Amino acid sequence: MGTCGPPRQCWGLVVLVLQAAWALGGGQVRYSVPEEAKAGTVVGRLAQDLGLEAGEPEARRLRLVAQGRRASVEVSGASGALVVSSRLDREELCGKSAPCALRLEVLVERPLRVFHVELEVTDINDNAPLFPAARKNLSIAEFTTLPGSRFPLEGASDADIGANAQLSYTLSPSEHFSLDVQKTEEDGESLFLVLTKALDRETMAVHRLVVTASDGGRPALTGTVELVISVLDANDNAPQFNQSVYKVQLPENTDRGTLVIRVNATDLDEGTNRNISYSLQHLFPKDGKDVFGIDRNSGEIRLRGDIDFEDVGLYRLQVDAADQGNPPLSGHCKVVVDVLDVNDNAPEVWVTSLSVPVPEDAVAGTVVALLSVSDRDSGANGRVRCAVWPASPFGLVATFAGSYSLVLREALDRERVSEYEVEVRAEDGGSPPLRASRGVRVPVSDVNDNAPSFAQAVYTVLARENNAAGAELARLWARDPDEAGNGRVSYSVAEGVVGGASSGVARRPASSYVSVDAESGRLWALQPLDYEELQVLQFEVRAVDAGEPPLCGNATVQLFVVDENDNAPALLPLAGGGPGVGAPVSAAPGPGSGALWAWAAWGAPAGQVVAKIRAVDADSGYNAWLRYELWEPRGKGPFRVGLYSGEVSTARALEEADGPRQRLVIVVRDHGEPARSATATLSVSLVEGAEAALAAAGSSSSSSLSGAGLRPAEGGASAVSATNVWLVVAICAVSSLFLLAVVLYGASRWAPRAAVLSGPGPATLVCASEVGSWSYSQRQSRSLCVADGAGKSDLMVFSPNFPPPPPPGPAAKETQPEPPALLDTVSGPPFLGPSSALSRPTPPSRPRPGQAVVGAGLGPRGRAGGGCLAGA
């Protein structure tokens, strides 16, 4: 630190530094430095006083925020000390104000904090007293001017303050004159030259005196003025004012030309010695000569320039009244003009520091900006109130006189508001009040706080079987309102397993059937789908954003495979009829054509059932709905076939004219597009009634693979014996099969279900119709019937078993029982219980594959936009 002058001044500086250290506990640091200190002089260890460790000032960017005038101090980046950067002139900074205190703001970043430092610039005696002029001319009449007469002199001024500005005056030795200094509270200090002895012009015409002004500094500085006094004759009465001091109050917004005051002086002389002219001198401030003017004849003082309370609050004027005598005499008075403050300055608001963008997860109390507010007016006109507009999640906190912090008061959400335009409004206390504002733009930065969300929790997609590999099935889309990487979504198929021990198909992951494009969400098939292997595929699609940490959402996709007519009807062995019905044989049961045969008794009445053609179609719905047509013989033959039952019955009574054998060609067609068919050839032998009964008994105990029926005439007693044996075998076989079916049924009821709702194998959709009967599937399954009209959107449930052959006895005629009530469509898994064979199947409506069915989700509901962490 540089030298501080005499020891007493050094002790004062030490005391001020100790006071600054003590004030630190109150939240404000105070330092003192003498003016004219050299650049580089250390004012105080600012970083140490603020509690910063070594190295922290530079790391945390300790710096000053200059306000208004140019700063003459700075913070050393390395040491954190407050040093003088340029010349400090107390008179330039504060004028006559005492004490001269500079308020500084110190910012520390990471975290952002503000400290307030008050720097007092102390005065040194660097200004000598100064008189308005170096020479003063006076004229004093001889004899007529009596001893004790007083002549006002303009005192000296000193720019310093305190003891350095306390002036004392001395006059060079003279037997005729002395000095008198008067001090009053209203007029201040007045200097007079007092005549102590009458003048004699003939003895000395001109008196030259020197007035010396000394200040109270150590060492003291002085200033002088030379008084040149001319001794005059004659005119012995000087003009006199009615007041020695005039006081005027003038608002600062007074217009030019306004009359300030009119002074009046009188002279007891007569003639030209009584004529008075006025002149005006500006005592304070010295540069205010163009502000006021006086009329030389009337003594009216008018405003010529603009006055501003914030620049000059008080004017001191001296009015001289001189007569026209020879020599002329003059009188003097003072005019004190007090400028009244008017609310003519609006508040000023400026941003000293701004920390943006603000993260949307910022906590309440986060400092966004530092602001300074000031008003040049005084009193109530200078008191400023601040507020934030419009209503926003920000507020103002007063930190120091004229300093505010813009802080966060509520939680932010970038997805709702991404940027705020905050306006800080300031209003002073004047009448009317003046206002000012400052806009602050506060952008909000994104945080990954939103997980991808699907529009639906469950997507239902229909796809035709035998689709091409790579065919697009659907498009999924998840919304993430975050921006950039936080909102960039990628899709994937969650690994699920299809099949298992309960379904009879090897377990396979769901990703072996379908895949989803990671960017577009396009769902496409990896391989052709087979309805007979897989009817329903349920899996989850996961949407994961690219945030840190990543968030994800899930949606369940239920893929229903829509059946295509890719399976032709398959013929089954004939069911045995009643009396008079022969034993049927199927040489090659299955798809295609088959050769079957049966017996019929002569004279059988019309409507007698001879045989029942049975067929099954691995497809479902329309594709499995079968109809039976008699292809040959055409025309009016003795037999007919039930359109949907497949029962071959007599169309009329059989006669001998019909011949011993009838060959029937029966075509079984499904309702697919295009339709597929199978052909069955049935040979019916016409025999006597007793032969037909024996043939029926024998056929029930013979093997279906024997290829020919046994006639009673050829077997005799051996045939009856064989029939009894086969009846016993058949009863045992049926009982065993019944027990096995019961065991399997119980095992299937208690077996656990597969995790993924799907099942291989064919599924036959059965609907009610006014004609025909039920179609049967080879396995238990379910399917969805999507109708063009409102009355056909139904779920159908049907039996997985084949219908048992009718018992021996009279064949019942084709009946048409009432159709059962259809199951309503439900959002959860339907009950897949067995059903009995019903008649009147209704043709099912055809589904529309390749599209998602909204709201028809079957199975457990998936999660959409669950907000889960990736991998959770």
Short mmCIF file of N, CA and C in Angstrom, two decimals, residues 123-220:
data_model
loop_
_atom_site.label_atom_id
_atom_site.label_comp_id
_atom_site.label_asym_id
_atom_site.label_seq_id
_atom_site.Cartn_x
_atom_site.Cartn_y
_atom_site.Cartn_z
N ASP A 123 -11.02 13.38 2.14
CA ASP A 123 -10.48 14.62 1.55
C ASP A 123 -9.06 14.87 2.02
N ILE A 124 -8.23 15.39 1.12
CA ILE A 124 -6.89 15.91 1.46
C ILE A 124 -6.86 17.36 1.02
N ASN A 125 -6.00 18.09 1.59
CA ASN A 125 -5.93 19.55 1.30
C ASN A 125 -5.18 19.75 -0.01
N ASP A 126 -5.88 19.51 -1.13
CA ASP A 126 -5.25 19.66 -2.44
C ASP A 126 -5.83 20.82 -3.23
N ASN A 127 -6.65 21.64 -2.60
CA ASN A 127 -7.21 22.80 -3.28
C ASN A 127 -6.99 24.04 -2.42
N ALA A 128 -6.35 25.03 -3.02
CA ALA A 128 -6.11 26.30 -2.32
C ALA A 128 -7.33 27.19 -2.42
N PRO A 129 -7.54 28.09 -1.46
CA PRO A 129 -8.64 29.04 -1.56
C PRO A 129 -8.52 29.86 -2.84
N LEU A 130 -9.65 30.19 -3.42
CA LEU A 130 -9.66 30.87 -4.71
C LEU A 130 -10.69 32.00 -4.66
N PHE A 131 -10.23 33.23 -4.98
CA PHE A 131 -11.12 34.37 -5.05
C PHE A 131 -11.72 34.45 -6.43
N PRO A 132 -12.89 35.06 -6.55
CA PRO A 132 -13.51 35.18 -7.88
C PRO A 132 -12.64 35.92 -8.89
N ALA A 133 -11.88 36.88 -8.41
CA ALA A 133 -11.01 37.64 -9.32
C ALA A 133 -9.72 37.93 -8.59
N ALA A 134 -8.67 38.12 -9.33
CA ALA A 134 -7.38 38.41 -8.72
C ALA A 134 -7.26 39.87 -8.28
N ARG A 135 -8.18 40.68 -8.82
CA ARG A 135 -8.10 42.13 -8.50
C ARG A 135 -9.50 42.65 -8.32
N LYS A 136 -9.66 43.54 -7.29
CA LYS A 136 -10.94 44.13 -6.98
C LYS A 136 -10.76 45.64 -6.87
N ASN A 137 -11.53 46.38 -7.66
CA ASN A 137 -11.47 47.84 -7.65
C ASN A 137 -12.61 48.40 -6.82
N LEU A 138 -12.27 49.36 -5.93
CA LEU A 138 -13.25 50.03 -5.09
C LEU A 138 -13.05 51.55 -5.20
N SER A 139 -14.18 52.23 -5.11
CA SER A 139 -14.14 53.70 -5.10
C SER A 139 -14.80 54.20 -3.82
N ILE A 140 -14.08 54.99 -3.04
CA ILE A 140 -14.58 55.50 -1.76
C ILE A 140 -14.39 57.02 -1.75
N ALA A 141 -15.49 57.70 -1.46
CA ALA A 141 -15.44 59.18 -1.43
C ALA A 141 -14.72 59.63 -0.17
N GLU A 142 -14.03 60.68 -0.37
CA GLU A 142 -13.33 61.24 0.78
C GLU A 142 -14.31 61.97 1.69
N PHE A 143 -13.97 61.99 2.96
CA PHE A 143 -14.69 62.70 3.99
C PHE A 143 -16.15 62.24 4.15
N THR A 144 -16.82 62.15 3.03
CA THR A 144 -18.23 61.77 3.16
C THR A 144 -18.39 60.34 3.62
N THR A 145 -17.41 59.55 3.37
CA THR A 145 -17.45 58.17 3.84
C THR A 145 -16.91 58.16 5.25
N LEU A 146 -17.75 57.89 6.16
CA LEU A 146 -17.41 57.97 7.58
C LEU A 146 -16.69 56.71 8.01
N PRO A 147 -15.82 56.85 9.01
CA PRO A 147 -15.19 55.65 9.55
C PRO A 147 -16.26 54.66 10.05
N GLY A 148 -16.01 53.45 9.91
CA GLY A 148 -16.98 52.39 10.23
C GLY A 148 -17.80 51.91 9.03
N SER A 149 -17.64 52.61 7.89
CA SER A 149 -18.35 52.17 6.68
C SER A 149 -17.83 50.79 6.26
N ARG A 150 -18.75 50.02 5.77
CA ARG A 150 -18.43 48.63 5.43
C ARG A 150 -18.62 48.43 3.93
N PHE A 151 -17.67 47.74 3.33
CA PHE A 151 -17.71 47.45 1.90
C PHE A 151 -17.64 45.93 1.71
N PRO A 152 -18.70 45.35 1.13
CA PRO A 152 -18.69 43.87 0.98
C PRO A 152 -17.66 43.43 -0.04
N LEU A 153 -17.00 42.37 0.30
CA LEU A 153 -16.04 41.73 -0.59
C LEU A 153 -16.52 40.29 -0.89
N GLU A 154 -16.16 39.84 -2.05
CA GLU A 154 -16.46 38.46 -2.41
C GLU A 154 -15.41 37.56 -1.77
N GLY A 155 -15.93 36.65 -0.90
CA GLY A 155 -15.01 35.77 -0.23
C GLY A 155 -14.43 34.71 -1.16
N ALA A 156 -13.41 34.07 -0.70
CA ALA A 156 -12.78 32.99 -1.46
C ALA A 156 -13.58 31.68 -1.25
N SER A 157 -13.37 30.79 -2.17
CA SER A 157 -14.00 29.46 -2.08
C SER A 157 -12.92 28.40 -2.12
N ASP A 158 -13.20 27.29 -1.41
CA ASP A 158 -12.26 26.18 -1.35
C ASP A 158 -13.04 24.91 -1.69
N ALA A 159 -12.56 24.18 -2.70
CA ALA A 159 -13.27 22.96 -3.14
C ALA A 159 -13.19 21.84 -2.13
N ASP A 160 -12.29 21.92 -1.17
CA ASP A 160 -12.19 20.88 -0.15
C ASP A 160 -13.35 20.99 0.82
N ILE A 161 -13.37 20.07 1.78
CA ILE A 161 -14.43 20.07 2.77
C ILE A 161 -13.80 19.97 4.15
N GLY A 162 -14.63 20.17 5.17
CA GLY A 162 -14.17 20.01 6.54
C GLY A 162 -13.15 21.07 6.91
N ALA A 163 -12.17 20.64 7.68
CA ALA A 163 -11.13 21.58 8.13
C ALA A 163 -10.34 22.14 6.96
N ASN A 164 -10.23 21.36 5.89
CA ASN A 164 -9.47 21.84 4.73
C ASN A 164 -10.20 22.98 4.01
N ALA A 165 -11.48 23.19 4.32
CA ALA A 165 -12.24 24.27 3.66
C ALA A 165 -12.58 25.40 4.63
N GLN A 166 -12.12 25.31 5.86
CA GLN A 166 -12.37 26.39 6.83
C GLN A 166 -11.37 27.53 6.57
N LEU A 167 -11.90 28.66 6.11
CA LEU A 167 -11.05 29.77 5.65
C LEU A 167 -10.93 30.85 6.73
N SER A 168 -9.80 31.44 6.75
CA SER A 168 -9.55 32.64 7.58
C SER A 168 -8.90 33.70 6.70
N TYR A 169 -9.24 34.96 6.98
CA TYR A 169 -8.79 36.07 6.12
C TYR A 169 -7.87 37.01 6.91
N THR A 170 -6.87 37.53 6.19
CA THR A 170 -5.97 38.56 6.74
C THR A 170 -5.79 39.66 5.71
N LEU A 171 -5.59 40.87 6.21
CA LEU A 171 -5.42 42.05 5.35
C LEU A 171 -4.02 42.60 5.56
N SER A 172 -3.45 43.00 4.46
CA SER A 172 -2.13 43.63 4.56
C SER A 172 -2.22 44.87 5.47
N PRO A 173 -1.15 45.21 6.16
CA PRO A 173 -1.21 46.34 7.13
C PRO A 173 -1.70 47.64 6.50
N SER A 174 -2.67 48.28 7.17
CA SER A 174 -3.23 49.55 6.70
C SER A 174 -3.81 50.27 7.90
N GLU A 175 -3.62 51.63 7.93
CA GLU A 175 -4.17 52.39 9.02
C GLU A 175 -5.60 52.83 8.75
N HIS A 176 -6.07 52.66 7.50
CA HIS A 176 -7.40 53.13 7.14
C HIS A 176 -8.43 51.99 7.04
N PHE A 177 -7.95 50.75 6.88
CA PHE A 177 -8.90 49.67 6.60
C PHE A 177 -8.62 48.45 7.50
N SER A 178 -9.66 47.69 7.68
CA SER A 178 -9.59 46.41 8.39
C SER A 178 -10.63 45.43 7.77
N LEU A 179 -10.50 44.18 8.13
CA LEU A 179 -11.44 43.16 7.61
C LEU A 179 -12.38 42.72 8.71
N ASP A 180 -13.61 42.45 8.32
CA ASP A 180 -14.61 41.92 9.24
C ASP A 180 -15.31 40.73 8.55
N VAL A 181 -15.32 39.59 9.25
CA VAL A 181 -15.95 38.38 8.73
C VAL A 181 -17.16 38.07 9.60
N GLN A 182 -18.34 37.95 8.99
CA GLN A 182 -19.56 37.63 9.70
C GLN A 182 -20.11 36.28 9.18
N LYS A 183 -20.53 35.48 10.14
CA LYS A 183 -21.09 34.17 9.79
C LYS A 183 -22.50 34.05 10.35
N THR A 184 -23.44 33.78 9.48
CA THR A 184 -24.84 33.57 9.88
C THR A 184 -25.33 32.26 9.25
N GLU A 185 -26.36 31.67 9.90
CA GLU A 185 -26.90 30.41 9.38
C GLU A 185 -27.60 30.64 8.05
N GLU A 186 -28.25 31.76 7.90
CA GLU A 186 -29.02 32.01 6.68
C GLU A 186 -28.13 32.47 5.54
N ASP A 187 -27.20 33.36 5.81
CA ASP A 187 -26.41 33.98 4.74
C ASP A 187 -25.06 33.32 4.58
N GLY A 188 -24.69 32.49 5.51
CA GLY A 188 -23.38 31.88 5.43
C GLY A 188 -22.32 32.86 5.90
N GLU A 189 -21.21 32.90 5.20
CA GLU A 189 -20.06 33.72 5.56
C GLU A 189 -20.02 34.96 4.67
N SER A 190 -19.89 36.15 5.32
CA SER A 190 -19.82 37.43 4.58
C SER A 190 -18.54 38.15 4.98
N LEU A 191 -17.86 38.69 3.97
CA LEU A 191 -16.58 39.39 4.18
C LEU A 191 -16.77 40.86 3.87
N PHE A 192 -16.31 41.70 4.79
CA PHE A 192 -16.46 43.16 4.63
C PHE A 192 -15.09 43.84 4.84
N LEU A 193 -14.91 44.90 4.02
CA LEU A 193 -13.77 45.81 4.21
C LEU A 193 -14.29 47.01 5.00
N VAL A 194 -13.72 47.24 6.16
CA VAL A 194 -14.21 48.28 7.09
C VAL A 194 -13.23 49.46 7.08
N LEU A 195 -13.84 50.64 6.87
CA LEU A 195 -13.04 51.89 6.91
C LEU A 195 -12.86 52.28 8.38
N THR A 196 -11.64 52.33 8.81
CA THR A 196 -11.36 52.66 10.21
C THR A 196 -10.95 54.12 10.40
N LYS A 197 -10.57 54.75 9.31
CA LYS A 197 -10.13 56.15 9.40
C LYS A 197 -10.53 56.85 8.12
N ALA A 198 -11.03 58.06 8.23
CA ALA A 198 -11.48 58.81 7.05
C ALA A 198 -10.33 58.95 6.07
N LEU A 199 -10.74 58.99 4.81
CA LEU A 199 -9.75 59.05 3.73
C LEU A 199 -9.51 60.50 3.32
N ASP A 200 -8.32 60.74 2.87
CA ASP A 200 -7.93 62.05 2.35
C ASP A 200 -7.29 61.84 1.00
N ARG A 201 -8.06 62.25 -0.03
CA ARG A 201 -7.60 61.98 -1.37
C ARG A 201 -6.28 62.67 -1.63
N GLU A 202 -6.10 63.92 -1.05
CA GLU A 202 -4.88 64.69 -1.30
C GLU A 202 -3.67 64.00 -0.66
N THR A 203 -3.88 63.28 0.40
CA THR A 203 -2.80 62.56 1.05
C THR A 203 -2.46 61.28 0.28
N MET A 204 -3.47 60.47 -0.06
CA MET A 204 -3.26 59.22 -0.82
C MET A 204 -4.49 58.99 -1.68
N ALA A 205 -4.34 59.06 -2.96
CA ALA A 205 -5.47 58.92 -3.89
C ALA A 205 -5.85 57.45 -4.11
N VAL A 206 -4.88 56.56 -4.04
CA VAL A 206 -5.14 55.13 -4.30
C VAL A 206 -4.50 54.30 -3.18
N HIS A 207 -5.31 53.42 -2.65
CA HIS A 207 -4.80 52.50 -1.63
C HIS A 207 -4.78 51.08 -2.24
N ARG A 208 -3.65 50.40 -2.13
CA ARG A 208 -3.51 49.03 -2.64
C ARG A 208 -3.30 48.09 -1.45
N LEU A 209 -4.27 47.20 -1.31
CA LEU A 209 -4.24 46.26 -0.21
C LEU A 209 -4.33 44.83 -0.75
N VAL A 210 -3.86 43.89 0.04
CA VAL A 210 -3.92 42.47 -0.33
C VAL A 210 -4.69 41.71 0.75
N VAL A 211 -5.76 41.01 0.31
CA VAL A 211 -6.52 40.16 1.21
C VAL A 211 -6.04 38.71 0.99
N THR A 212 -5.64 38.06 2.07
CA THR A 212 -5.14 36.69 1.99
C THR A 212 -6.14 35.75 2.69
N ALA A 213 -6.53 34.68 1.98
CA ALA A 213 -7.41 33.65 2.54
C ALA A 213 -6.59 32.39 2.78
N SER A 214 -6.64 31.84 4.01
CA SER A 214 -5.90 30.63 4.37
C SER A 214 -6.91 29.56 4.82
N ASP A 215 -6.70 28.31 4.32
CA ASP A 215 -7.60 27.23 4.75
C ASP A 215 -7.04 26.57 6.01
N GLY A 216 -7.80 25.57 6.54
CA GLY A 216 -7.40 24.93 7.78
C GLY A 216 -6.58 23.68 7.60
N GLY A 217 -6.08 23.43 6.39
CA GLY A 217 -5.27 22.24 6.17
C GLY A 217 -3.89 22.35 6.77
N ARG A 218 -3.21 21.22 6.82
CA ARG A 218 -1.84 21.18 7.30
C ARG A 218 -0.97 20.47 6.29
N PRO A 219 -0.13 21.17 5.61
CA PRO A 219 0.07 22.63 5.72
C PRO A 219 -1.07 23.40 5.08
N ALA A 220 -1.27 24.63 5.51
CA ALA A 220 -2.36 25.46 5.00
C ALA A 220 -2.00 26.00 3.62
#
